[in-house]
Amino acid sequence: MTDRELIRAAFAAREKAYAPYSGFLVGAALLAKDGRVFTGCNVENASYSATCCAERTALFKAVSEGAREFEKIALVGALKGQVNQEITAPCGVCRQALYEFGGPELLVLMAKSEDDYVQMKLGQLLPLGFGPSNLSGENNRPL
Ligand code: THU
């Protein structure tokens, strides 16, 4: 799976976005280490806070299908009718949700188009992230 293909899958997922309130359509494509790709779009709600972002839609689809290890996620977002103008970076809640499974090494491709994108590691987007290892005792020394 090339970066271009993953970004193309994110654009296709964006077509399914349900965003009647913000008009901001987002698509994500998450590549699992086993090669499977899980896509997601944002799904808004009349009770705004029940909205789910594209990244978490993709992540929860993946985990519910048994995937827990991921290589990269491609993300595209823009107001309806607009494309290629700016990159969309994952919101704070999605960074945290992805950190649980992807950790700091997960690659995040924030794309304007298939060949115009910014790539960062999740650890750069969420420095000193809180994850499962914090609760396992690995990182905790007795005071
Ligand atoms: N949104 C996402 O799906 N992912 C992001 O990373 C940024 C925000 C959605 C949530 C909401 O439906 C709309 O974009 C506007 O915030």
PDB file of C-alpha atoms and ligand atoms in Angstrom:
ATOM      1  CA  MET A   1       0.000   0.000   0.000  1.00  0.00           C
ATOM      2  CA  THR A   2       1.619   3.236  -1.131  1.00  0.00           C
ATOM      3  CA  ASP A   3       1.025   6.616   0.499  1.00  0.00           C
ATOM      4  CA  ARG A   4      -0.850   7.694  -2.628  1.00  0.00           C
ATOM      5  CA  GLU A   5      -3.200   4.720  -2.355  1.00  0.00           C
ATOM      6  CA  LEU A   6      -3.832   5.364   1.332  1.00  0.00           C
ATOM      7  CA  ILE A   7      -4.583   9.040   0.660  1.00  0.00           C
ATOM      8  CA  ARG A   8      -6.891   8.044  -2.203  1.00  0.00           C
ATOM      9  CA  ALA A   9      -8.775   5.784   0.238  1.00  0.00           C
ATOM     10  CA  ALA A  10      -9.119   8.725   2.652  1.00  0.00           C
ATOM     11  CA  PHE A  11     -10.565  10.903  -0.138  1.00  0.00           C
ATOM     12  CA  ALA A  12     -13.053   8.135  -0.997  1.00  0.00           C
ATOM     13  CA  ALA A  13     -14.069   7.863   2.669  1.00  0.00           C
ATOM     14  CA  ARG A  14     -14.576  11.640   2.801  1.00  0.00           C
ATOM     15  CA  GLU A  15     -17.348  11.220   0.214  1.00  0.00           C
ATOM     16  CA  LYS A  16     -19.358   9.433   2.922  1.00  0.00           C
ATOM     17  CA  ALA A  17     -18.937  12.156   5.557  1.00  0.00           C
ATOM     18  CA  TYR A  18     -22.112  13.106   7.382  1.00  0.00           C
ATOM     19  CA  ALA A  19     -21.516  16.728   8.368  1.00  0.00           C
ATOM     20  CA  PRO A  20     -24.737  18.717   7.942  1.00  0.00           C
ATOM     21  CA  TYR A  21     -23.867  21.036  10.851  1.00  0.00           C
ATOM     22  CA  SER A  22     -20.274  22.067  10.178  1.00  0.00           C
ATOM     23  CA  GLY A  23     -20.148  21.384   6.453  1.00  0.00           C
ATOM     24  CA  PHE A  24     -16.568  20.203   7.068  1.00  0.00           C
ATOM     25  CA  LEU A  25     -16.051  16.811   5.434  1.00  0.00           C
ATOM     26  CA  VAL A  26     -13.263  14.567   6.683  1.00  0.00           C
ATOM     27  CA  GLY A  27     -11.985  11.185   5.522  1.00  0.00           C
ATOM     28  CA  ALA A  28      -9.390   8.905   7.077  1.00  0.00           C
ATOM     29  CA  ALA A  29      -7.690   5.678   6.014  1.00  0.00           C
ATOM     30  CA  LEU A  30      -5.812   3.664   8.615  1.00  0.00           C
ATOM     31  CA  LEU A  31      -3.254   1.062   7.513  1.00  0.00           C
ATOM     32  CA  ALA A  32      -2.912  -1.874   9.894  1.00  0.00           C
ATOM     33  CA  LYS A  33       0.382  -3.758  10.206  1.00  0.00           C
ATOM     34  CA  ASP A  34      -1.341  -6.837   8.742  1.00  0.00           C
ATOM     35  CA  GLY A  35      -1.995  -4.852   5.539  1.00  0.00           C
ATOM     36  CA  ARG A  36      -5.678  -4.186   6.029  1.00  0.00           C
ATOM     37  CA  VAL A  37      -6.998  -0.672   5.470  1.00  0.00           C
ATOM     38  CA  PHE A  38      -9.847   0.718   7.550  1.00  0.00           C
ATOM     39  CA  THR A  39     -11.549   3.885   6.411  1.00  0.00           C
ATOM     40  CA  GLY A  40     -13.716   6.350   8.281  1.00  0.00           C
ATOM     41  CA  CYS A  41     -15.545   9.628   7.894  1.00  0.00           C
ATOM     42  CA  ASN A  42     -16.873  12.128  10.393  1.00  0.00           C
ATOM     43  CA  VAL A  43     -20.388  11.399  11.580  1.00  0.00           C
ATOM     44  CA  GLU A  44     -22.059  14.436  13.119  1.00  0.00           C
ATOM     45  CA  ASN A  45     -25.091  14.586  15.356  1.00  0.00           C
ATOM     46  CA  ALA A  46     -27.864  17.072  16.138  1.00  0.00           C
ATOM     47  CA  SER A  47     -26.584  16.864  19.702  1.00  0.00           C
ATOM     48  CA  TYR A  48     -23.209  18.182  18.555  1.00  0.00           C
ATOM     49  CA  SER A  49     -21.074  16.507  21.205  1.00  0.00           C
ATOM     50  CA  ALA A  50     -22.101  13.044  19.990  1.00  0.00           C
ATOM     51  CA  THR A  51     -20.135  13.663  16.784  1.00  0.00           C
ATOM     52  CA  CYS A  52     -17.388  11.187  15.900  1.00  0.00           C
ATOM     53  CA  CYS A  53     -14.354  12.304  13.891  1.00  0.00           C
ATOM     54  CA  ALA A  54     -13.176  10.427  10.811  1.00  0.00           C
ATOM     55  CA  GLU A  55     -10.027   9.153  12.523  1.00  0.00           C
ATOM     56  CA  ARG A  56     -11.886   7.614  15.430  1.00  0.00           C
ATOM     57  CA  THR A  57     -14.481   6.106  13.099  1.00  0.00           C
ATOM     58  CA  ALA A  58     -11.641   4.365  11.246  1.00  0.00           C
ATOM     59  CA  LEU A  59      -9.851   3.394  14.460  1.00  0.00           C
ATOM     60  CA  PHE A  60     -12.918   1.912  16.121  1.00  0.00           C
ATOM     61  CA  LYS A  61     -13.871   0.035  12.968  1.00  0.00           C
ATOM     62  CA  ALA A  62     -10.357  -1.417  12.896  1.00  0.00           C
ATOM     63  CA  VAL A  63     -10.207  -2.429  16.545  1.00  0.00           C
ATOM     64  CA  SER A  64     -13.672  -3.939  16.354  1.00  0.00           C
ATOM     65  CA  GLU A  65     -12.424  -6.064  13.441  1.00  0.00           C
ATOM     66  CA  GLY A  66      -9.453  -7.317  15.437  1.00  0.00           C
ATOM     67  CA  ALA A  67      -6.692  -4.958  14.248  1.00  0.00           C
ATOM     68  CA  ARG A  68      -4.625  -3.372  17.001  1.00  0.00           C
ATOM     69  CA  GLU A  69      -1.324  -2.523  15.382  1.00  0.00           C
ATOM     70  CA  PHE A  70      -1.054   0.252  12.857  1.00  0.00           C
ATOM     71  CA  GLU A  71       1.550   1.746  10.549  1.00  0.00           C
ATOM     72  CA  LYS A  72       0.034   4.944   9.275  1.00  0.00           C
ATOM     73  CA  ILE A  73      -3.116   6.967   8.876  1.00  0.00           C
ATOM     74  CA  ALA A  74      -3.998   9.311   6.026  1.00  0.00           C
ATOM     75  CA  LEU A  75      -6.311  12.218   6.684  1.00  0.00           C
ATOM     76  CA  VAL A  76      -8.080  14.662   4.373  1.00  0.00           C
ATOM     77  CA  GLY A  77     -10.526  17.366   5.337  1.00  0.00           C
ATOM     78  CA  ALA A  78     -12.095  20.474   3.871  1.00  0.00           C
ATOM     79  CA  LEU A  79     -15.339  22.362   3.774  1.00  0.00           C
ATOM     80  CA  LYS A  80     -17.857  20.899   1.323  1.00  0.00           C
ATOM     81  CA  GLY A  81     -16.908  21.905  -2.201  1.00  0.00           C
ATOM     82  CA  GLN A  82     -13.329  22.751  -1.262  1.00  0.00           C
ATOM     83  CA  VAL A  83     -10.286  20.549  -1.682  1.00  0.00           C
ATOM     84  CA  ASN A  84      -6.508  20.867  -1.807  1.00  0.00           C
ATOM     85  CA  GLN A  85      -6.385  24.165   0.086  1.00  0.00           C
ATOM     86  CA  GLU A  86      -5.072  23.275   3.533  1.00  0.00           C
ATOM     87  CA  ILE A  87      -4.082  20.183   5.417  1.00  0.00           C
ATOM     88  CA  THR A  88      -6.248  18.995   8.295  1.00  0.00           C
ATOM     89  CA  ALA A  89      -4.482  17.844  11.440  1.00  0.00           C
ATOM     90  CA  PRO A  90      -6.142  15.388  13.817  1.00  0.00           C
ATOM     91  CA  CYS A  91      -7.985  16.910  16.762  1.00  0.00           C
ATOM     92  CA  GLY A  92      -6.667  16.379  20.272  1.00  0.00           C
ATOM     93  CA  VAL A  93      -9.153  13.669  21.152  1.00  0.00           C
ATOM     94  CA  CYS A  94      -8.204  11.687  18.034  1.00  0.00           C
ATOM     95  CA  ARG A  95      -4.492  12.068  18.759  1.00  0.00           C
ATOM     96  CA  GLN A  96      -5.100  10.528  22.165  1.00  0.00           C
ATOM     97  CA  ALA A  97      -7.334   7.764  20.793  1.00  0.00           C
ATOM     98  CA  LEU A  98      -4.753   6.842  18.135  1.00  0.00           C
ATOM     99  CA  TYR A  99      -1.907   6.928  20.681  1.00  0.00           C
ATOM    100  CA  GLU A 100      -3.525   4.034  22.538  1.00  0.00           C
ATOM    101  CA  PHE A 101      -2.824   1.686  19.616  1.00  0.00           C
ATOM    102  CA  GLY A 102      -0.347   3.490  17.367  1.00  0.00           C
ATOM    103  CA  GLY A 103       1.986   4.942  19.970  1.00  0.00           C
ATOM    104  CA  PRO A 104       4.493   7.675  19.082  1.00  0.00           C
ATOM    105  CA  GLU A 105       5.724   5.902  15.925  1.00  0.00           C
ATOM    106  CA  LEU A 106       2.401   5.959  14.061  1.00  0.00           C
ATOM    107  CA  LEU A 107       2.813   7.989  10.870  1.00  0.00           C
ATOM    108  CA  VAL A 108       0.154  10.616  10.219  1.00  0.00           C
ATOM    109  CA  LEU A 109      -0.213  11.779   6.616  1.00  0.00           C
ATOM    110  CA  MET A 110      -2.124  15.050   6.414  1.00  0.00           C
ATOM    111  CA  ALA A 111      -2.949  15.494   2.766  1.00  0.00           C
ATOM    112  CA  LYS A 112      -4.085  18.202   0.402  1.00  0.00           C
ATOM    113  CA  SER A 113      -3.872  15.777  -2.500  1.00  0.00           C
ATOM    114  CA  GLU A 114      -2.330  12.396  -3.282  1.00  0.00           C
ATOM    115  CA  ASP A 115       1.079  13.939  -3.825  1.00  0.00           C
ATOM    116  CA  ASP A 116       0.940  16.976  -1.569  1.00  0.00           C
ATOM    117  CA  TYR A 117       0.973  16.027   2.080  1.00  0.00           C
ATOM    118  CA  VAL A 118       2.691  16.617   5.391  1.00  0.00           C
ATOM    119  CA  GLN A 119       3.906  13.557   7.280  1.00  0.00           C
ATOM    120  CA  MET A 120       4.532  13.577  11.017  1.00  0.00           C
ATOM    121  CA  LYS A 121       4.866  10.949  13.685  1.00  0.00           C
ATOM    122  CA  LEU A 122       2.094  10.835  16.258  1.00  0.00           C
ATOM    123  CA  GLY A 123       4.749  11.456  18.913  1.00  0.00           C
ATOM    124  CA  GLN A 124       5.413  14.849  17.294  1.00  0.00           C
ATOM    125  CA  LEU A 125       1.714  15.697  17.285  1.00  0.00           C
ATOM    126  CA  LEU A 126       1.253  14.433  20.840  1.00  0.00           C
ATOM    127  CA  PRO A 127       4.539  14.804  22.730  1.00  0.00           C
ATOM    128  CA  LEU A 128       4.820  12.960  26.048  1.00  0.00           C
ATOM    129  CA  GLY A 129       1.594  11.132  25.213  1.00  0.00           C
ATOM    130  CA  PHE A 130      -0.185   9.162  27.884  1.00  0.00           C
ATOM    131  CA  GLY A 131      -0.627   5.536  26.891  1.00  0.00           C
ATOM    132  CA  PRO A 132      -1.024   1.970  28.106  1.00  0.00           C
ATOM    133  CA  SER A 133       2.592   1.776  29.316  1.00  0.00           C
ATOM    134  CA  ASN A 134       1.874   4.492  31.854  1.00  0.00           C
ATOM    135  CA  LEU A 135      -0.593   2.176  33.537  1.00  0.00           C
ATOM    136  CA  SER A 136       1.521  -0.969  33.304  1.00  0.00           C
ATOM    137  CA  GLY A 137       4.155   0.290  35.701  1.00  0.00           C
ATOM    138  CA  GLU A 138       6.887   0.250  33.024  1.00  0.00           C
ATOM    139  CA  ASN A 139       7.340   3.993  33.173  1.00  0.00           C
ATOM    140  CA  ASN A 140       6.552   4.466  36.816  1.00  0.00           C
ATOM    141  CA  ARG A 141       9.231   4.357  39.474  1.00  0.00           C
ATOM    142  CA  PRO A 142       8.283   4.131  43.145  1.00  0.00           C
ATOM    143  CA  LEU A 143       8.678   7.484  44.868  1.00  0.00           C
TER     144      LEU A 143
HETATM  145  N1  THU B   1     -13.205  16.479  12.367  1.00  0.00           N
HETATM  146  C1  THU B   1     -12.710  15.257  12.053  1.00  0.00           C
HETATM  147  O1  THU B   1     -13.433  14.361  11.597  1.00  0.00           O
HETATM  148  N2  THU B   1     -11.377  15.040  12.251  1.00  0.00           N
HETATM  149  C2  THU B   1     -10.503  15.995  12.683  1.00  0.00           C
HETATM  150  O2  THU B   1      -9.374  15.697  12.961  1.00  0.00           O
HETATM  151  C3  THU B   1     -10.956  17.385  12.805  1.00  0.00           C
HETATM  152  C4  THU B   1     -12.421  17.549  12.954  1.00  0.00           C
HETATM  153  C5  THU B   1     -14.636  16.726  12.143  1.00  0.00           C
HETATM  154  C6  THU B   1     -15.463  16.825  13.371  1.00  0.00           C
HETATM  155  C7  THU B   1     -16.634  17.656  12.877  1.00  0.00           C
HETATM  156  O3  THU B   1     -17.578  16.793  12.268  1.00  0.00           O
HETATM  157  C8  THU B   1     -16.036  18.543  11.813  1.00  0.00           C
HETATM  158  O4  THU B   1     -14.795  17.948  11.452  1.00  0.00           O
HETATM  159  C9  THU B   1     -15.800  19.962  12.242  1.00  0.00           C
HETATM  160  O5  THU B   1     -15.084  20.018  13.426  1.00  0.00           O
END
